[in-house]
XYZ file of C-alpha atoms in Angstrom:
154
model
C 135.937 174.283 83.341
C 134.930 177.082 85.081
C 136.527 180.404 85.128
C 135.623 182.740 88.066
C 137.422 185.656 86.209
C 134.640 185.528 83.307
C 132.122 188.363 83.807
C 128.549 187.424 82.716
C 127.487 188.991 79.402
C 124.406 191.009 79.697
C 122.203 190.105 77.134
C 118.708 190.992 78.794
C 117.780 187.293 79.256
C 117.672 185.541 82.723
C 118.724 182.237 82.707
C 118.202 179.509 85.673
C 120.950 178.666 87.418
C 121.540 174.920 86.376
C 124.553 172.323 86.263
C 124.685 172.677 82.467
C 127.054 175.038 80.773
C 124.631 176.385 78.134
C 121.078 177.386 78.959
C 118.517 175.276 76.823
C 115.848 176.995 75.251
C 113.337 175.606 77.953
C 115.423 177.385 80.721
C 114.782 180.838 79.581
C 112.507 182.437 81.840
C 111.866 185.735 80.291
C 113.605 188.137 77.770
C 113.579 191.801 77.647
C 112.341 193.018 74.486
C 114.243 196.181 72.900
C 113.100 199.174 71.171
C 114.719 198.737 67.947
C 113.077 197.660 65.081
C 113.685 194.514 63.257
C 114.788 196.246 60.150
C 117.130 198.630 62.037
C 120.970 197.661 61.401
C 122.976 197.101 64.370
C 126.296 198.154 64.490
C 129.559 197.556 66.612
C 129.133 200.493 68.539
C 126.161 198.906 69.912
C 127.424 196.017 71.531
C 128.835 195.567 75.078
C 132.590 195.418 75.622
C 132.115 192.109 76.878
C 130.700 190.830 73.714
C 133.205 192.687 71.324
C 135.744 190.988 73.401
C 134.238 187.625 72.864
C 134.182 188.054 69.241
C 137.929 189.482 69.002
C 139.227 186.411 70.758
C 138.511 184.624 67.567
C 140.332 187.070 65.390
C 143.763 186.733 64.200
C 146.396 189.219 65.619
C 146.843 190.793 62.064
C 143.000 191.465 61.935
C 142.906 192.380 65.293
C 145.323 195.300 64.805
C 143.019 196.284 62.024
C 140.001 196.612 64.118
C 142.127 199.572 65.869
C 141.712 201.664 62.574
C 137.994 201.612 62.675
C 137.015 203.735 65.768
C 138.471 204.563 69.515
C 135.869 202.367 71.229
C 137.447 199.257 69.231
C 141.061 200.697 69.447
C 140.502 200.701 73.418
C 139.094 197.185 73.623
C 141.515 195.629 71.112
C 144.377 196.401 73.310
C 143.237 194.355 76.201
C 146.025 192.233 77.311
C 144.735 189.145 77.483
C 144.266 189.144 73.570
C 148.002 189.706 73.360
C 149.659 187.057 75.463
C 151.437 185.239 72.179
C 150.897 187.387 69.367
C 151.337 185.685 65.916
C 151.364 188.282 62.826
C 150.855 185.847 59.950
C 150.209 188.179 57.292
C 152.859 190.718 58.371
C 152.459 194.219 56.482
C 155.534 196.779 57.065
C 152.797 199.505 56.617
C 151.542 198.182 60.031
C 154.486 198.059 61.900
C 153.650 201.030 64.219
C 150.216 199.792 65.074
C 151.703 196.074 65.533
C 154.161 197.521 68.097
C 151.584 199.463 70.036
C 150.068 195.984 70.856
C 153.316 194.573 72.219
C 153.930 194.609 76.008
C 156.798 194.733 77.849
C 156.543 191.388 79.177
C 155.865 189.612 75.702
C 158.423 186.680 75.454
C 157.314 185.143 72.491
C 156.262 186.286 69.058
C 155.817 184.693 65.771
C 155.941 186.920 62.470
C 155.378 185.614 58.777
C 154.211 187.255 55.445
C 152.141 185.788 52.759
C 153.257 182.951 50.791
C 155.673 184.671 48.769
C 158.387 186.664 50.620
C 158.230 190.297 49.578
C 159.986 193.400 51.405
C 156.500 195.151 51.731
C 155.198 191.999 54.156
C 158.646 191.758 55.641
C 159.719 193.454 58.980
C 162.014 196.385 58.925
C 165.486 196.895 60.519
C 163.612 199.681 62.335
C 161.129 197.550 63.597
C 163.423 195.206 64.966
C 165.528 197.829 66.705
C 162.148 199.031 68.470
C 161.017 195.395 69.174
C 164.164 195.122 71.374
C 163.346 198.280 73.427
C 159.652 197.335 73.505
C 159.934 194.052 74.628
C 162.983 193.284 76.707
C 161.500 189.723 77.994
C 161.311 188.776 74.392
C 162.953 185.427 74.374
C 161.478 183.543 70.888
C 161.244 185.458 67.927
C 160.186 183.469 64.593
C 160.367 185.067 61.330
C 158.938 183.108 58.388
C 159.415 184.032 54.729
C 160.943 187.444 55.263
C 163.232 189.690 53.011
C 165.677 191.749 54.742
C 166.953 194.705 53.280
C 171.165 195.144 53.426
C 170.965 198.609 52.899
C 168.524 199.355 56.048
């Protein structure tokens, strides 16, 4: 399946154009050597945005939201709309509500929220979150709440 919207990753290797989806080792024509020694530690900040986006696609939405707390670059990349088409917060934490809301878009129409296995107020949505959700996501049509505890006093 070909996707013309994808940008090629710049990994320093040049591949022959073939019909196969993944290049074989014999298809690599040259590789650029990097000045970094093999003992030097490479961090996320050294990776291109395309590589980070590729890795982020494999994270849960809970973990993706937590990546924003690490550094401004990861915050910027983690807000890419393609990662948030159908958000699922499967390990919802009340302390992260503001961060979760920052990822939701006006056109979000489906949202799944669950806590860990045992319902707890610390892992349940607050009344304030639900009110903000109504304002932030006017197109929301499906909201699934699982293992939630609601405080009638809120």
